[in-house]
Amino acid sequence: MRIAIPLDENKQDVCVVLARAPYFLFQDGEKGNIVDNPAAQAQGGAGIQAAQFLVDNDVNVLITVRCGQNAADVFTAANIKIYKSVHKAATDELIAFADGNLEELTQFHGGFHGTHGS
C-alpha cells in the first residue's frame, strides 16, 4: 500500500494545501520517499494536476487536511481513499492511519482557482 501526504517546506509537517504543497511524502510500508510536487507552481488546474501525479505514482491512500472537488473526483475514479489529517507531523498521521484512527474525508471544497487557499 502506498500512502501520500502533502508536506510543507520543512518536509515534516502536513501542508494544509494539497494541490500546491511543495512536496509529497510517499510511504510504502517502512520505506518513505519525499518528492517535489510538480503541480505546486501550476498556473491553473493544480488540484487536478496534483491528483493525476498521485494516481500516476500508484497511491492507494491520501492523508490531507482538505481537498478540492475536482481532485476528489480524480481520486474517486482511481479508487484512492482520502483520509482527514488531524496532526501536524506526517509521522503522526502515519501512526494514526496504521492504528485506524483517521476518518475518511467526505467534505470537499470548490477549489481555490489560482490562489494558495490561505
mmCIF file of N, CA and C in Angstrom:
data_model
loop_
_atom_site.group_PDB
_atom_site.id
_atom_site.type_symbol
_atom_site.label_atom_id
_atom_site.label_comp_id
_atom_site.label_asym_id
_atom_site.label_seq_id
_atom_site.Cartn_x
_atom_site.Cartn_y
_atom_site.Cartn_z
ATOM 1 N N MET A 1 0.832 -1.177 0.000
ATOM 2 C CA MET A 1 0.000 0.000 0.000
ATOM 3 C C MET A 1 0.879 1.243 0.000
ATOM 4 N N ARG A 2 0.558 2.177 -0.876
ATOM 5 C CA ARG A 2 1.316 3.424 -0.961
ATOM 6 C C ARG A 2 0.434 4.561 -0.442
ATOM 7 N N ILE A 3 0.952 5.253 0.560
ATOM 8 C CA ILE A 3 0.266 6.374 1.191
ATOM 9 C C ILE A 3 0.951 7.666 0.769
ATOM 10 N N ALA A 4 0.160 8.695 0.445
ATOM 11 C CA ALA A 4 0.700 10.012 0.104
ATOM 12 C C ALA A 4 0.213 11.040 1.119
ATOM 13 N N ILE A 5 1.120 11.952 1.498
ATOM 14 C CA ILE A 5 0.795 13.064 2.391
ATOM 15 C C ILE A 5 1.457 14.312 1.827
ATOM 16 N N PRO A 6 0.693 15.410 1.632
ATOM 17 C CA PRO A 6 1.321 16.659 1.192
ATOM 18 C C PRO A 6 2.149 17.251 2.327
ATOM 19 N N LEU A 7 3.362 17.718 2.002
ATOM 20 C CA LEU A 7 4.274 18.229 3.031
ATOM 21 C C LEU A 7 4.599 19.706 2.834
ATOM 22 N N ASP A 8 4.791 20.411 3.970
ATOM 23 C CA ASP A 8 5.264 21.795 3.966
ATOM 24 C C ASP A 8 6.733 21.852 3.569
ATOM 25 N N GLU A 9 7.264 23.082 3.528
ATOM 26 C CA GLU A 9 8.656 23.305 3.159
ATOM 27 C C GLU A 9 9.644 22.571 4.064
ATOM 28 N N ASN A 10 9.265 22.339 5.331
ATOM 29 C CA ASN A 10 10.180 21.664 6.259
ATOM 30 C C ASN A 10 10.259 20.151 6.028
ATOM 31 N N LYS A 11 9.452 19.646 5.107
ATOM 32 C CA LYS A 11 9.432 18.224 4.731
ATOM 33 C C LYS A 11 9.065 17.296 5.890
ATOM 34 N N GLN A 12 8.385 17.838 6.911
ATOM 35 C CA GLN A 12 7.966 17.025 8.060
ATOM 36 C C GLN A 12 6.492 17.199 8.394
ATOM 37 N N ASP A 13 5.985 18.434 8.223
ATOM 38 C CA ASP A 13 4.620 18.734 8.615
ATOM 39 C C ASP A 13 3.669 18.620 7.433
ATOM 40 N N VAL A 14 2.436 18.245 7.731
ATOM 41 C CA VAL A 14 1.409 18.149 6.702
ATOM 42 C C VAL A 14 1.077 19.549 6.199
ATOM 43 N N CYS A 15 1.088 19.729 4.898
ATOM 44 C CA CYS A 15 0.733 21.009 4.288
ATOM 45 C C CYS A 15 -0.787 21.112 4.228
ATOM 46 N N VAL A 16 -1.321 22.278 4.601
ATOM 47 C CA VAL A 16 -2.773 22.447 4.612
ATOM 48 C C VAL A 16 -3.349 22.559 3.210
ATOM 49 N N VAL A 17 -2.515 22.831 2.227
ATOM 50 C CA VAL A 17 -2.964 22.956 0.839
ATOM 51 C C VAL A 17 -2.441 21.748 0.064
ATOM 52 N N LEU A 18 -3.339 20.932 -0.417
ATOM 53 C CA LEU A 18 -2.954 19.719 -1.133
ATOM 54 C C LEU A 18 -2.285 20.021 -2.473
ATOM 55 N N ALA A 19 -2.975 20.730 -3.350
ATOM 56 C CA ALA A 19 -2.521 20.889 -4.733
ATOM 57 C C ALA A 19 -1.211 21.649 -4.851
ATOM 58 N N ARG A 20 -0.991 22.614 -3.989
ATOM 59 C CA ARG A 20 0.206 23.456 -4.087
ATOM 60 C C ARG A 20 1.216 23.175 -2.969
ATOM 61 N N ALA A 21 1.092 22.028 -2.345
ATOM 62 C CA ALA A 21 2.103 21.620 -1.364
ATOM 63 C C ALA A 21 3.440 21.513 -2.082
ATOM 64 N N PRO A 22 4.527 21.952 -1.455
ATOM 65 C CA PRO A 22 5.823 21.865 -2.138
ATOM 66 C C PRO A 22 6.290 20.426 -2.379
ATOM 67 N N TYR A 23 5.882 19.523 -1.476
ATOM 68 C CA TYR A 23 6.350 18.128 -1.548
ATOM 69 C C TYR A 23 5.226 17.159 -1.232
ATOM 70 N N PHE A 24 5.447 15.917 -1.616
ATOM 71 C CA PHE A 24 4.610 14.809 -1.173
ATOM 72 C C PHE A 24 5.507 13.761 -0.534
ATOM 73 N N LEU A 25 5.031 13.191 0.551
ATOM 74 C CA LEU A 25 5.660 12.012 1.138
ATOM 75 C C LEU A 25 4.936 10.805 0.563
ATOM 76 N N PHE A 26 5.688 9.876 -0.012
ATOM 77 C CA PHE A 26 5.160 8.584 -0.426
ATOM 78 C C PHE A 26 5.686 7.562 0.571
ATOM 79 N N GLN A 27 4.776 6.886 1.250
ATOM 80 C CA GLN A 27 5.160 5.893 2.252
ATOM 81 C C GLN A 27 4.708 4.522 1.778
ATOM 82 N N ASP A 28 5.672 3.618 1.606
ATOM 83 C CA ASP A 28 5.417 2.231 1.226
ATOM 84 C C ASP A 28 5.906 1.351 2.356
ATOM 85 N N GLY A 29 5.006 0.942 3.246
ATOM 86 C CA GLY A 29 5.431 0.154 4.394
ATOM 87 C C GLY A 29 6.397 0.948 5.245
ATOM 88 N N GLU A 30 7.607 0.420 5.412
ATOM 89 C CA GLU A 30 8.622 1.099 6.221
ATOM 90 C C GLU A 30 9.422 2.134 5.432
ATOM 91 N N LYS A 31 9.287 2.103 4.116
ATOM 92 C CA LYS A 31 10.098 2.967 3.249
ATOM 93 C C LYS A 31 9.335 4.238 2.880
ATOM 94 N N GLY A 32 9.950 5.396 3.171
ATOM 95 C CA GLY A 32 9.371 6.678 2.814
ATOM 96 C C GLY A 32 10.234 7.396 1.796
ATOM 97 N N ASN A 33 9.589 8.172 0.930
ATOM 98 C CA ASN A 33 10.292 8.909 -0.108
ATOM 99 C C ASN A 33 9.608 10.266 -0.260
ATOM 100 N N ILE A 34 10.374 11.354 -0.202
ATOM 101 C CA ILE A 34 9.828 12.696 -0.375
ATOM 102 C C ILE A 34 10.158 13.165 -1.780
ATOM 103 N N VAL A 35 9.120 13.617 -2.496
ATOM 104 C CA VAL A 35 9.284 14.061 -3.878
ATOM 105 C C VAL A 35 8.693 15.459 -4.050
ATOM 106 N N ASP A 36 9.241 16.193 -5.019
ATOM 107 C CA ASP A 36 8.689 17.502 -5.355
ATOM 108 C C ASP A 36 7.304 17.334 -5.963
ATOM 109 N N ASN A 37 6.423 18.271 -5.662
ATOM 110 C CA ASN A 37 5.096 18.285 -6.251
ATOM 111 C C ASN A 37 5.162 19.090 -7.553
ATOM 112 N N PRO A 38 5.003 18.452 -8.706
ATOM 113 C CA PRO A 38 5.106 19.170 -9.967
ATOM 114 C C PRO A 38 3.964 20.152 -10.198
ATOM 115 N N ALA A 39 2.870 20.048 -9.461
ATOM 116 C CA ALA A 39 1.718 20.938 -9.624
ATOM 117 C C ALA A 39 1.822 22.191 -8.764
ATOM 118 N N ALA A 40 2.811 22.265 -7.884
ATOM 119 C CA ALA A 40 2.897 23.352 -6.909
ATOM 120 C C ALA A 40 2.931 24.729 -7.559
ATOM 121 N N GLN A 41 3.560 24.858 -8.697
ATOM 122 C CA GLN A 41 3.694 26.156 -9.360
ATOM 123 C C GLN A 41 2.807 26.293 -10.596
ATOM 124 N N ALA A 42 1.834 25.413 -10.729
ATOM 125 C CA ALA A 42 0.954 25.449 -11.906
ATOM 126 C C ALA A 42 0.179 26.764 -11.971
ATOM 127 N N GLN A 43 -0.026 27.258 -13.171
ATOM 128 C CA GLN A 43 -0.795 28.484 -13.362
ATOM 129 C C GLN A 43 -2.271 28.259 -13.037
ATOM 130 N N GLY A 44 -2.766 27.092 -13.334
ATOM 131 C CA GLY A 44 -4.164 26.748 -13.071
ATOM 132 C C GLY A 44 -4.319 25.245 -13.093
ATOM 133 N N GLY A 45 -5.397 24.759 -12.532
ATOM 134 C CA GLY A 45 -5.651 23.322 -12.533
ATOM 135 C C GLY A 45 -4.711 22.522 -11.661
ATOM 136 N N ALA A 46 -4.163 23.169 -10.634
ATOM 137 C CA ALA A 46 -3.180 22.486 -9.774
ATOM 138 C C ALA A 46 -3.779 21.277 -9.072
ATOM 139 N N GLY A 47 -5.043 21.361 -8.685
ATOM 140 C CA GLY A 47 -5.679 20.234 -7.995
ATOM 141 C C GLY A 47 -5.726 18.989 -8.852
ATOM 142 N N ILE A 48 -6.156 19.154 -10.084
ATOM 143 C CA ILE A 48 -6.228 18.010 -10.996
ATOM 144 C C ILE A 48 -4.830 17.507 -11.337
ATOM 145 N N GLN A 49 -3.878 18.436 -11.531
ATOM 146 C CA GLN A 49 -2.503 18.017 -11.833
ATOM 147 C C GLN A 49 -1.890 17.249 -10.667
ATOM 148 N N ALA A 50 -2.089 17.728 -9.442
ATOM 149 C CA ALA A 50 -1.558 17.024 -8.267
ATOM 150 C C ALA A 50 -2.225 15.667 -8.122
ATOM 151 N N ALA A 51 -3.538 15.627 -8.334
ATOM 152 C CA ALA A 51 -4.270 14.363 -8.228
ATOM 153 C C ALA A 51 -3.750 13.359 -9.255
ATOM 154 N N GLN A 52 -3.558 13.810 -10.490
ATOM 155 C CA GLN A 52 -3.066 12.906 -11.529
ATOM 156 C C GLN A 52 -1.652 12.423 -11.211
ATOM 157 N N PHE A 53 -0.831 13.304 -10.625
ATOM 158 C CA PHE A 53 0.521 12.918 -10.208
ATOM 159 C C PHE A 53 0.457 11.780 -9.188
ATOM 160 N N LEU A 54 -0.463 11.873 -8.239
ATOM 161 C CA LEU A 54 -0.602 10.812 -7.230
ATOM 162 C C LEU A 54 -1.117 9.525 -7.858
ATOM 163 N N VAL A 55 -2.065 9.641 -8.777
ATOM 164 C CA VAL A 55 -2.563 8.457 -9.493
ATOM 165 C C VAL A 55 -1.419 7.797 -10.261
ATOM 166 N N ASP A 56 -0.646 8.617 -10.979
ATOM 167 C CA ASP A 56 0.467 8.092 -11.786
ATOM 168 C C ASP A 56 1.548 7.431 -10.933
ATOM 169 N N ASN A 57 1.599 7.795 -9.636
ATOM 170 C CA ASN A 57 2.579 7.213 -8.722
ATOM 171 C C ASN A 57 1.980 6.101 -7.863
ATOM 172 N N ASP A 58 0.872 5.546 -8.319
ATOM 173 C CA ASP A 58 0.258 4.354 -7.712
ATOM 174 C C ASP A 58 -0.094 4.516 -6.244
ATOM 175 N N VAL A 59 -0.578 5.701 -5.877
ATOM 176 C CA VAL A 59 -1.009 5.943 -4.493
ATOM 177 C C VAL A 59 -2.337 5.232 -4.247
ATOM 178 N N ASN A 60 -2.478 4.619 -3.075
ATOM 179 C CA ASN A 60 -3.722 3.958 -2.669
ATOM 180 C C ASN A 60 -4.497 4.769 -1.644
ATOM 181 N N VAL A 61 -3.757 5.552 -0.832
ATOM 182 C CA VAL A 61 -4.345 6.316 0.263
ATOM 183 C C VAL A 61 -3.728 7.708 0.278
ATOM 184 N N LEU A 62 -4.568 8.714 0.457
ATOM 185 C CA LEU A 62 -4.121 10.090 0.623
ATOM 186 C C LEU A 62 -4.570 10.572 1.991
ATOM 187 N N ILE A 63 -3.641 11.172 2.731
ATOM 188 C CA ILE A 63 -3.970 11.805 4.015
ATOM 189 C C ILE A 63 -3.733 13.297 3.821
ATOM 190 N N THR A 64 -4.795 14.107 3.982
ATOM 191 C CA THR A 64 -4.702 15.532 3.696
ATOM 192 C C THR A 64 -5.650 16.326 4.595
ATOM 193 N N VAL A 65 -5.339 17.596 4.782
ATOM 194 C CA VAL A 65 -6.188 18.478 5.586
ATOM 195 C C VAL A 65 -7.495 18.744 4.858
ATOM 196 N N ARG A 66 -7.390 19.064 3.562
ATOM 197 C CA ARG A 66 -8.575 19.337 2.756
ATOM 198 C C ARG A 66 -8.278 19.004 1.305
ATOM 199 N N CYS A 67 -9.353 18.933 0.526
ATOM 200 C CA CYS A 67 -9.221 18.510 -0.865
ATOM 201 C C CYS A 67 -10.314 19.188 -1.676
ATOM 202 N N GLY A 68 -9.964 19.678 -2.853
ATOM 203 C CA GLY A 68 -10.942 20.268 -3.758
ATOM 204 C C GLY A 68 -11.776 19.198 -4.449
ATOM 205 N N GLN A 69 -12.952 19.597 -4.892
ATOM 206 C CA GLN A 69 -13.874 18.659 -5.525
ATOM 207 C C GLN A 69 -13.293 18.045 -6.797
ATOM 208 N N ASN A 70 -12.615 18.839 -7.616
ATOM 209 C CA ASN A 70 -12.050 18.295 -8.865
ATOM 210 C C ASN A 70 -11.009 17.220 -8.581
ATOM 211 N N ALA A 71 -10.131 17.486 -7.621
ATOM 212 C CA ALA A 71 -9.131 16.487 -7.248
ATOM 213 C C ALA A 71 -9.813 15.260 -6.646
ATOM 214 N N ALA A 72 -10.816 15.493 -5.796
ATOM 215 C CA ALA A 72 -11.542 14.376 -5.176
ATOM 216 C C ALA A 72 -12.176 13.482 -6.232
ATOM 217 N N ASP A 73 -12.682 14.077 -7.297
ATOM 218 C CA ASP A 73 -13.277 13.291 -8.383
ATOM 219 C C ASP A 73 -12.232 12.389 -9.039
ATOM 220 N N VAL A 74 -11.007 12.918 -9.227
ATOM 221 C CA VAL A 74 -9.919 12.108 -9.795
ATOM 222 C C VAL A 74 -9.577 10.959 -8.844
ATOM 223 N N PHE A 75 -9.468 11.258 -7.552
ATOM 224 C CA PHE A 75 -9.138 10.219 -6.570
ATOM 225 C C PHE A 75 -10.212 9.141 -6.517
ATOM 226 N N THR A 76 -11.468 9.564 -6.551
ATOM 227 C CA THR A 76 -12.575 8.602 -6.517
ATOM 228 C C THR A 76 -12.534 7.683 -7.733
ATOM 229 N N ALA A 77 -12.308 8.261 -8.910
ATOM 230 C CA ALA A 77 -12.242 7.462 -10.138
ATOM 231 C C ALA A 77 -11.094 6.457 -10.094
ATOM 232 N N ALA A 78 -10.015 6.817 -9.381
ATOM 233 C CA ALA A 78 -8.836 5.939 -9.281
ATOM 234 C C ALA A 78 -8.882 5.030 -8.051
ATOM 235 N N ASN A 79 -9.993 5.063 -7.325
ATOM 236 C CA ASN A 79 -10.162 4.251 -6.108
ATOM 237 C C ASN A 79 -9.120 4.560 -5.036
ATOM 238 N N ILE A 80 -8.729 5.826 -4.942
ATOM 239 C CA ILE A 80 -7.815 6.263 -3.888
ATOM 240 C C ILE A 80 -8.656 6.738 -2.710
ATOM 241 N N LYS A 81 -8.405 6.180 -1.550
ATOM 242 C CA LYS A 81 -9.119 6.572 -0.330
ATOM 243 C C LYS A 81 -8.493 7.852 0.220
ATOM 244 N N ILE A 82 -9.339 8.777 0.667
ATOM 245 C CA ILE A 82 -8.875 10.053 1.201
ATOM 246 C C ILE A 82 -9.220 10.113 2.681
ATOM 247 N N TYR A 83 -8.209 10.383 3.501
ATOM 248 C CA TYR A 83 -8.407 10.477 4.949
ATOM 249 C C TYR A 83 -8.070 11.876 5.439
ATOM 250 N N LYS A 84 -8.776 12.314 6.466
ATOM 251 C CA LYS A 84 -8.627 13.651 7.042
ATOM 252 C C LYS A 84 -7.426 13.707 7.971
ATOM 253 N N SER A 85 -6.518 14.623 7.678
ATOM 254 C CA SER A 85 -5.349 14.853 8.518
ATOM 255 C C SER A 85 -5.777 15.542 9.805
ATOM 256 N N VAL A 86 -5.274 15.050 10.941
ATOM 257 C CA VAL A 86 -5.621 15.649 12.238
ATOM 258 C C VAL A 86 -4.389 16.018 13.054
ATOM 259 N N HIS A 87 -3.221 15.710 12.566
ATOM 260 C CA HIS A 87 -1.972 16.005 13.267
ATOM 261 C C HIS A 87 -1.115 16.951 12.434
ATOM 262 N N LYS A 88 -0.163 17.578 13.059
ATOM 263 C CA LYS A 88 0.749 18.461 12.337
ATOM 264 C C LYS A 88 1.839 17.662 11.620
ATOM 265 N N ALA A 89 2.426 16.707 12.307
ATOM 266 C CA ALA A 89 3.546 15.946 11.748
ATOM 267 C C ALA A 89 3.052 14.761 10.910
ATOM 268 N N ALA A 90 3.656 14.588 9.743
ATOM 269 C CA ALA A 90 3.291 13.486 8.859
ATOM 270 C C ALA A 90 3.512 12.128 9.528
ATOM 271 N N THR A 91 4.561 12.011 10.340
ATOM 272 C CA THR A 91 4.817 10.737 11.016
ATOM 273 C C THR A 91 3.671 10.370 11.961
ATOM 274 N N ASP A 92 3.091 11.378 12.616
ATOM 275 C CA ASP A 92 1.944 11.122 13.494
ATOM 276 C C ASP A 92 0.729 10.667 12.692
ATOM 277 N N GLU A 93 0.575 11.200 11.492
ATOM 278 C CA GLU A 93 -0.533 10.792 10.627
ATOM 279 C C GLU A 93 -0.387 9.327 10.214
ATOM 280 N N LEU A 94 0.828 8.926 9.901
ATOM 281 C CA LEU A 94 1.058 7.533 9.503
ATOM 282 C C LEU A 94 0.728 6.575 10.643
ATOM 283 N N ILE A 95 1.107 6.956 11.863
ATOM 284 C CA ILE A 95 0.794 6.123 13.032
ATOM 285 C C ILE A 95 -0.715 6.052 13.243
ATOM 286 N N ALA A 96 -1.379 7.216 13.160
ATOM 287 C CA ALA A 96 -2.833 7.263 13.351
ATOM 288 C C ALA A 96 -3.549 6.424 12.290
ATOM 289 N N PHE A 97 -3.068 6.486 11.050
ATOM 290 C CA PHE A 97 -3.678 5.689 9.990
ATOM 291 C C PHE A 97 -3.494 4.195 10.268
ATOM 292 N N ALA A 98 -2.280 3.808 10.630
ATOM 293 C CA ALA A 98 -1.992 2.396 10.913
ATOM 294 C C ALA A 98 -2.846 1.878 12.063
ATOM 295 N N ASP A 99 -3.130 2.761 13.022
ATOM 296 C CA ASP A 99 -3.945 2.380 14.179
ATOM 297 C C ASP A 99 -5.444 2.474 13.906
ATOM 298 N N GLY A 100 -5.818 2.897 12.706
ATOM 299 C CA GLY A 100 -7.232 3.019 12.357
ATOM 300 C C GLY A 100 -7.910 4.229 12.970
ATOM 301 N N ASN A 101 -7.131 5.269 13.275
ATOM 302 C CA ASN A 101 -7.674 6.428 13.974
ATOM 303 C C ASN A 101 -7.933 7.646 13.095
ATOM 304 N N LEU A 102 -7.915 7.485 11.780
ATOM 305 C CA LEU A 102 -8.246 8.595 10.896
ATOM 306 C C LEU A 102 -9.590 8.326 10.221
ATOM 307 N N GLU A 103 -10.362 9.394 10.044
ATOM 308 C CA GLU A 103 -11.661 9.275 9.377
ATOM 309 C C GLU A 103 -11.517 9.618 7.907
ATOM 310 N N GLU A 104 -12.364 9.000 7.084
ATOM 311 C CA GLU A 104 -12.354 9.349 5.670
ATOM 312 C C GLU A 104 -12.823 10.784 5.499
ATOM 313 N N LEU A 105 -12.203 11.484 4.569
ATOM 314 C CA LEU A 105 -12.581 12.857 4.253
ATOM 315 C C LEU A 105 -13.738 12.794 3.261
ATOM 316 N N THR A 106 -14.846 13.425 3.615
ATOM 317 C CA THR A 106 -16.032 13.367 2.762
ATOM 318 C C THR A 106 -16.521 14.753 2.339
ATOM 319 N N GLN A 107 -15.961 15.805 2.924
ATOM 320 C CA GLN A 107 -16.336 17.173 2.570
ATOM 321 C C GLN A 107 -15.249 17.773 1.693
ATOM 322 N N PHE A 108 -15.630 18.225 0.506
ATOM 323 C CA PHE A 108 -14.661 18.766 -0.441
ATOM 324 C C PHE A 108 -15.049 20.192 -0.808
ATOM 325 N N HIS A 109 -14.053 21.050 -0.968
ATOM 326 C CA HIS A 109 -14.333 22.442 -1.312
ATOM 327 C C HIS A 109 -14.313 22.627 -2.826
ATOM 328 N N GLY A 110 -14.760 23.783 -3.261
ATOM 329 C CA GLY A 110 -14.869 24.063 -4.685
ATOM 330 C C GLY A 110 -13.558 24.366 -5.372
ATOM 331 N N GLY A 111 -12.481 24.497 -4.601
ATOM 332 C CA GLY A 111 -11.178 24.817 -5.184
ATOM 333 C C GLY A 111 -10.845 26.280 -4.957
ATOM 334 N N PHE A 112 -9.579 26.617 -5.093
ATOM 335 C CA PHE A 112 -9.137 27.989 -4.846
ATOM 336 C C PHE A 112 -8.774 28.710 -6.135
ATOM 337 N N HIS A 113 -8.687 27.995 -7.244
ATOM 338 C CA HIS A 113 -8.513 28.577 -8.570
ATOM 339 C C HIS A 113 -7.450 29.654 -8.645
ATOM 340 N N GLY A 114 -6.187 29.225 -8.519
ATOM 341 C CA GLY A 114 -5.057 30.132 -8.697
ATOM 342 C C GLY A 114 -4.546 30.762 -7.436
ATOM 343 N N THR A 115 -5.218 30.541 -6.309
ATOM 344 C CA THR A 115 -4.740 31.081 -5.035
ATOM 345 C C THR A 115 -4.116 29.962 -4.236
ATOM 346 N N HIS A 116 -3.531 30.330 -3.128
ATOM 347 C CA HIS A 116 -2.926 29.312 -2.252
ATOM 348 C C HIS A 116 -3.855 28.920 -1.120
ATOM 349 N N GLY A 117 -5.093 29.386 -1.123
ATOM 350 C CA GLY A 117 -6.071 28.942 -0.145
ATOM 351 C C GLY A 117 -5.784 29.339 1.269
ATOM 352 N N SER A 118 -5.170 30.480 1.482
ATOM 353 C CA SER A 118 -4.791 30.899 2.834
ATOM 354 C C SER A 118 -5.963 31.155 3.707
#
